[in-house]
Amino acid sequence: MRYMAWVSWISFIGIGVLLVLALTLSWQYFTGDSFVKSLYWSVQTFTTVGYGTVFDNWGRKEFILCIISMLTSTIYWGCVVAVIGTGVVERLRNR
């Protein structure tokens, strides 16, 4: 059982890193910003809703990418919370 828990967490971390990397490269492609600035934007947008500090004058592409980023991060963090909740419930049942 513990092995599956580690596999689950490692896969969540891997998926999160891949999503942030994909958002970073997409932002860099659409805006022409540096990799560091794009990485800052993607981490900030993926973990919070702080998309306005980097780029305050948007075009249509940036707006759509922000929406995609927020929807993706909502689904990702929802899955993380669901796995945590399932683990808590299983431990309480095994008491």
Coordinates of N, CA, C and O in Angstrom, one line a residue:
M1 N 0.8 -1.2 0.0 CA 0.0 0.0 0.0 C 0.9 1.3 0.0 O 0.6 2.2 -0.7
R2 N 1.9 1.3 0.8 CA 2.8 2.5 0.8 C 3.5 2.7 -0.5 O 3.7 3.8 -0.9
Y3 N 3.8 1.6 -1.2 CA 4.5 1.7 -2.5 C 3.6 2.5 -3.5 O 4.0 3.4 -4.2
M4 N 2.3 2.2 -3.5 CA 1.3 2.8 -4.4 C 1.2 4.3 -4.0 O 1.0 5.1 -4.9
A5 N 1.3 4.6 -2.7 CA 1.2 6.0 -2.3 C 2.4 6.8 -2.9 O 2.2 7.9 -3.4
W6 N 3.6 6.2 -2.8 CA 4.7 6.9 -3.4 C 4.7 7.1 -4.9 O 5.0 8.1 -5.4
V7 N 4.2 6.0 -5.5 CA 4.0 6.1 -7.0 C 3.0 7.2 -7.4 O 3.2 8.0 -8.3
S8 N 2.0 7.3 -6.6 CA 0.9 8.3 -6.8 C 1.5 9.7 -6.7 O 1.3 10.6 -7.5
W9 N 2.3 10.0 -5.6 CA 2.8 11.3 -5.4 C 3.9 11.6 -6.4 O 4.0 12.8 -6.9
I10 N 4.7 10.6 -6.8 CA 5.8 10.9 -7.8 C 5.2 11.2 -9.1 O 5.6 12.1 -9.8
S11 N 4.1 10.5 -9.5 CA 3.4 10.8 -10.7 C 2.7 12.2 -10.7 O 2.8 12.9 -11.7
F12 N 2.2 12.6 -9.6 CA 1.6 13.9 -9.5 C 2.6 15.0 -9.6 O 2.4 16.0 -10.3
I13 N 3.8 14.8 -9.0 CA 4.9 15.8 -9.1 C 5.4 15.8 -10.6 O 5.6 16.9 -11.1
G14 N 5.5 14.7 -11.2 CA 6.0 14.6 -12.6 C 5.0 15.3 -13.5 O 5.4 16.1 -14.4
I15 N 3.7 15.0 -13.4 CA 2.7 15.7 -14.2 C 2.7 17.2 -14.0 O 2.6 18.0 -14.9
G16 N 2.8 17.6 -12.7 CA 2.9 19.1 -12.5 C 4.1 19.8 -13.1 O 3.9 20.8 -13.7
V17 N 5.2 19.1 -13.0 CA 6.4 19.7 -13.7 C 6.3 19.8 -15.2 O 6.6 20.8 -15.8
L18 N 5.7 18.7 -15.8 CA 5.5 18.7 -17.2 C 4.5 19.8 -17.6 O 4.6 20.5 -18.7
L19 N 3.4 20.0 -16.9 CA 2.4 21.0 -17.2 C 3.1 22.4 -17.1 O 2.8 23.3 -17.9
V20 N 3.8 22.6 -16.0 CA 4.5 24.0 -15.9 C 5.5 24.2 -17.0 O 5.6 25.3 -17.6
L21 N 6.2 23.2 -17.4 CA 7.2 23.3 -18.5 C 6.4 23.6 -19.8 O 6.9 24.4 -20.6
A22 N 5.3 22.9 -20.1 CA 4.6 23.2 -21.3 C 4.0 24.6 -21.3 O 4.0 25.3 -22.3
L23 N 3.5 25.1 -20.2 CA 3.0 26.4 -20.1 C 4.2 27.4 -20.3 O 4.0 28.5 -20.9
T24 N 5.3 27.1 -19.7 CA 6.5 28.0 -19.8 C 6.9 28.2 -21.3 O 7.0 29.3 -21.8
L25 N 7.0 27.0 -22.0 CA 7.4 27.1 -23.4 C 6.3 27.7 -24.3 O 6.6 28.5 -25.2
S26 N 5.0 27.5 -23.9 CA 4.0 28.1 -24.7 C 4.0 29.7 -24.5 O 3.8 30.4 -25.5
W27 N 4.2 30.1 -23.3 CA 4.2 31.5 -23.0 C 5.4 32.2 -23.7 O 5.3 33.3 -24.3
Q28 N 6.5 31.5 -23.7 CA 7.7 32.0 -24.3 C 7.5 32.1 -25.8 O 7.9 33.1 -26.4
Y29 N 6.9 31.1 -26.4 CA 6.6 31.1 -27.8 C 5.7 32.3 -28.2 O 5.9 33.0 -29.2
F30 N 4.6 32.5 -27.5 CA 3.6 33.5 -27.8 C 4.0 34.9 -27.6 O 3.7 35.8 -28.3
T31 N 4.8 35.1 -26.5 CA 5.1 36.5 -26.1 C 6.6 36.9 -26.5 O 6.9 38.1 -26.5
G32 N 7.4 35.9 -26.7 CA 8.8 36.2 -27.0 C 9.6 36.6 -25.7 O 10.8 37.1 -25.8
D33 N 9.1 36.4 -24.5 CA 9.8 36.7 -23.3 C 10.9 35.7 -23.1 O 11.0 34.6 -23.7
S34 N 11.8 36.0 -22.1 CA 12.9 35.1 -21.8 C 12.3 33.8 -21.1 O 11.2 33.8 -20.6
F35 N 13.1 32.8 -21.0 CA 12.7 31.6 -20.3 C 12.4 31.8 -18.8 O 11.4 31.3 -18.3
V36 N 13.2 32.6 -18.2 CA 13.1 32.8 -16.7 C 11.8 33.6 -16.5 O 11.0 33.2 -15.6
K37 N 11.5 34.6 -17.3 CA 10.2 35.3 -17.1 C 9.0 34.5 -17.4 O 8.0 34.5 -16.8
S38 N 9.2 33.6 -18.5 CA 8.1 32.7 -18.8 C 7.9 31.7 -17.7 O 6.7 31.3 -17.4
L39 N 8.9 31.2 -17.1 CA 8.8 30.2 -16.0 C 8.2 30.8 -14.8 O 7.3 30.2 -14.2
Y40 N 8.6 32.1 -14.5 CA 7.9 32.8 -13.4 C 6.4 32.9 -13.7 O 5.6 32.7 -12.8
W41 N 6.0 33.3 -14.9 CA 4.6 33.5 -15.2 C 3.9 32.1 -15.0 O 2.8 32.1 -14.4
S42 N 4.4 31.0 -15.6 CA 3.7 29.8 -15.5 C 3.6 29.2 -14.1 O 2.5 28.7 -13.8
V43 N 4.7 29.3 -13.3 CA 4.6 28.9 -11.9 C 3.6 29.7 -11.2 O 2.7 29.2 -10.4
Q44 N 3.6 31.0 -11.3 CA 2.7 31.9 -10.6 C 1.2 31.6 -11.0 O 0.3 31.6 -10.2
T45 N 1.0 31.4 -12.3 CA -0.4 31.2 -12.8 C -0.8 29.8 -12.4 O -2.0 29.6 -12.2
F46 N 0.1 28.8 -12.4 CA -0.3 27.5 -12.1 C -0.6 27.3 -10.6 O -1.5 26.5 -10.3
T47 N 0.1 28.0 -9.8 CA -0.1 27.8 -8.3 C -1.1 28.8 -7.7 O -1.7 28.5 -6.7
T48 N -1.3 29.9 -8.4 CA -2.2 31.0 -7.9 C -2.9 31.5 -9.1 O -2.9 30.9 -10.2
V49 N -3.6 32.6 -9.0 CA -4.2 33.3 -10.1 C -3.5 34.6 -10.3 O -4.1 35.7 -10.3
G50 N -2.1 34.6 -10.3 CA -1.3 35.9 -10.4 C -0.8 36.1 -11.8 O 0.4 36.3 -11.9
Y51 N -1.6 36.1 -12.8 CA -1.2 36.2 -14.1 C -0.9 37.7 -14.6 O -0.4 37.9 -15.7
G52 N -1.3 38.7 -13.8 CA -1.2 40.0 -14.3 C 0.1 40.7 -14.0 O 0.3 41.9 -14.5
T53 N 1.0 40.2 -13.2 CA 2.2 40.9 -12.8 C 3.2 40.9 -13.9 O 4.1 41.8 -13.9
V54 N 3.2 40.0 -14.8 CA 4.2 39.9 -15.8 C 3.8 40.7 -17.0 O 4.6 41.4 -17.6
F55 N 2.6 40.5 -17.4 CA 2.2 41.0 -18.7 C 0.8 41.6 -18.5 O -0.2 40.9 -18.4
D56 N 0.7 43.0 -18.5 CA -0.6 43.6 -18.2 C -1.3 44.1 -19.4 O -2.4 44.5 -19.3
N57 N -0.7 44.0 -20.6 CA -1.3 44.4 -21.8 C -1.5 43.2 -22.7 O -0.6 42.9 -23.5
W58 N -2.6 42.5 -22.7 CA -2.8 41.2 -23.3 C -3.3 41.3 -24.7 O -4.1 42.2 -25.1
G59 N -3.0 40.3 -25.5 CA -3.6 40.0 -26.7 C -4.5 38.8 -26.6 O -4.7 38.3 -25.5
R60 N -5.1 38.4 -27.7 CA -6.0 37.3 -27.6 C -5.3 36.0 -27.2 O -5.8 35.2 -26.5
K61 N -4.1 35.8 -27.8 CA -3.4 34.5 -27.5 C -3.0 34.4 -26.0 O -3.1 33.3 -25.4
E62 N -2.6 35.5 -25.4 CA -2.2 35.5 -24.0 C -3.4 35.2 -23.1 O -3.3 34.5 -22.2
F63 N -4.5 35.8 -23.5 CA -5.7 35.6 -22.7 C -6.2 34.1 -22.8 O -6.5 33.6 -21.7
I64 N -6.1 33.5 -24.0 CA -6.5 32.1 -24.1 C -5.6 31.2 -23.3 O -6.0 30.3 -22.7
L65 N -4.3 31.5 -23.4 CA -3.3 30.7 -22.7 C -3.5 30.9 -21.1 O -3.3 29.9 -20.4
C66 N -3.9 32.0 -20.7 CA -4.2 32.2 -19.2 C -5.4 31.3 -18.8 O -5.4 30.7 -17.8
I67 N -6.4 31.3 -19.7 CA -7.6 30.5 -19.3 C -7.2 29.1 -19.3 O -7.6 28.3 -18.4
I68 N -6.5 28.6 -20.3 CA -6.0 27.2 -20.3 C -5.2 26.9 -19.1 O -5.4 25.8 -18.5
S69 N -4.3 27.8 -18.7 CA -3.5 27.5 -17.6 C -4.3 27.4 -16.3 O -4.1 26.5 -15.5
M70 N -5.3 28.3 -16.1 CA -6.1 28.3 -14.9 C -7.0 27.0 -14.9 O -7.1 26.4 -13.8
L71 N -7.5 26.6 -16.0 CA -8.4 25.4 -16.0 C -7.5 24.2 -15.7 O -7.9 23.3 -15.0
T72 N -6.3 24.1 -16.3 CA -5.5 23.0 -16.1 C -5.0 22.9 -14.7 O -5.0 21.8 -14.1
S73 N -4.7 24.0 -14.1 CA -4.2 24.0 -12.7 C -5.4 23.7 -11.8 O -5.1 23.0 -10.8
T74 N -6.6 24.1 -12.1 CA -7.7 23.7 -11.2 C -7.9 22.2 -11.2 O -8.2 21.6 -10.2
I75 N -7.9 21.6 -12.4 CA -8.0 20.2 -12.5 C -6.9 19.5 -11.7 O -7.1 18.5 -11.0
Y76 N -5.7 19.9 -11.9 CA -4.5 19.3 -11.3 C -4.6 19.4 -9.8 O -4.5 18.4 -9.1
W77 N -4.9 20.6 -9.2 CA -5.0 20.7 -7.8 C -6.2 20.0 -7.2 O -6.2 19.5 -6.1
G78 N -7.3 19.9 -8.0 CA -8.4 19.1 -7.6 C -8.1 17.7 -7.4 O -8.5 17.0 -6.4
C79 N -7.3 17.1 -8.3 CA -6.9 15.7 -8.2 C -5.9 15.5 -7.0 O -6.0 14.5 -6.3
V80 N -5.1 16.5 -6.8 CA -4.2 16.4 -5.6 C -5.0 16.4 -4.3 O -4.8 15.5 -3.4
V81 N -6.0 17.2 -4.2 CA -6.8 17.3 -3.0 C -7.6 16.0 -2.9 O -7.8 15.5 -1.7
A82 N -8.1 15.5 -4.0 CA -8.9 14.2 -3.9 C -8.0 13.1 -3.4 O -8.5 12.2 -2.6
V83 N -6.8 13.0 -3.9 CA -5.9 11.9 -3.4 C -5.6 12.1 -1.9 O -5.6 11.1 -1.2
I84 N -5.3 13.3 -1.5 CA -5.1 13.5 0.0 C -6.3 13.1 0.8 O -6.2 12.5 1.8
G85 N -7.5 13.5 0.3 CA -8.7 13.2 1.0 C -9.0 11.7 1.1 O -9.4 11.2 2.1
T86 N -8.7 11.0 0.0 CA -8.8 9.6 -0.1 C -7.9 8.9 0.9 O -8.3 7.9 1.6
G87 N -6.7 9.4 1.0 CA -5.7 8.8 2.0 C -6.1 9.0 3.4 O -6.0 8.1 4.2
V88 N -6.7 10.2 3.7 CA -7.2 10.5 5.1 C -8.3 9.6 5.4 O -8.4 9.0 6.5
V89 N -9.3 9.4 4.5 CA -10.4 8.6 4.7 C -10.0 7.1 5.0 O -10.5 6.4 5.8
E90 N -9.0 6.6 4.1 CA -8.6 5.3 4.3 C -7.9 5.1 5.6 O -8.1 4.0 6.3
R91 N -7.1 6.0 6.1 CA -6.5 5.9 7.4 C -7.5 5.9 8.5 O -7.3 5.2 9.5
L92 N -8.5 6.7 8.4 CA -9.5 6.8 9.4 C -10.3 5.5 9.5 O -10.7 5.0 10.5
R93 N -10.6 4.9 8.3 CA -11.3 3.6 8.3 C -10.5 2.5 8.9 O -11.0 1.5 9.4
N94 N -9.2 2.5 8.8 CA -8.3 1.4 9.2 C -8.0 1.5 10.7 O -7.3 0.7 11.3
R95 N -8.5 2.5 11.4 CA -8.2 2.7 12.8 C -8.9 1.6 13.6 O -9.8 1.1 13.5

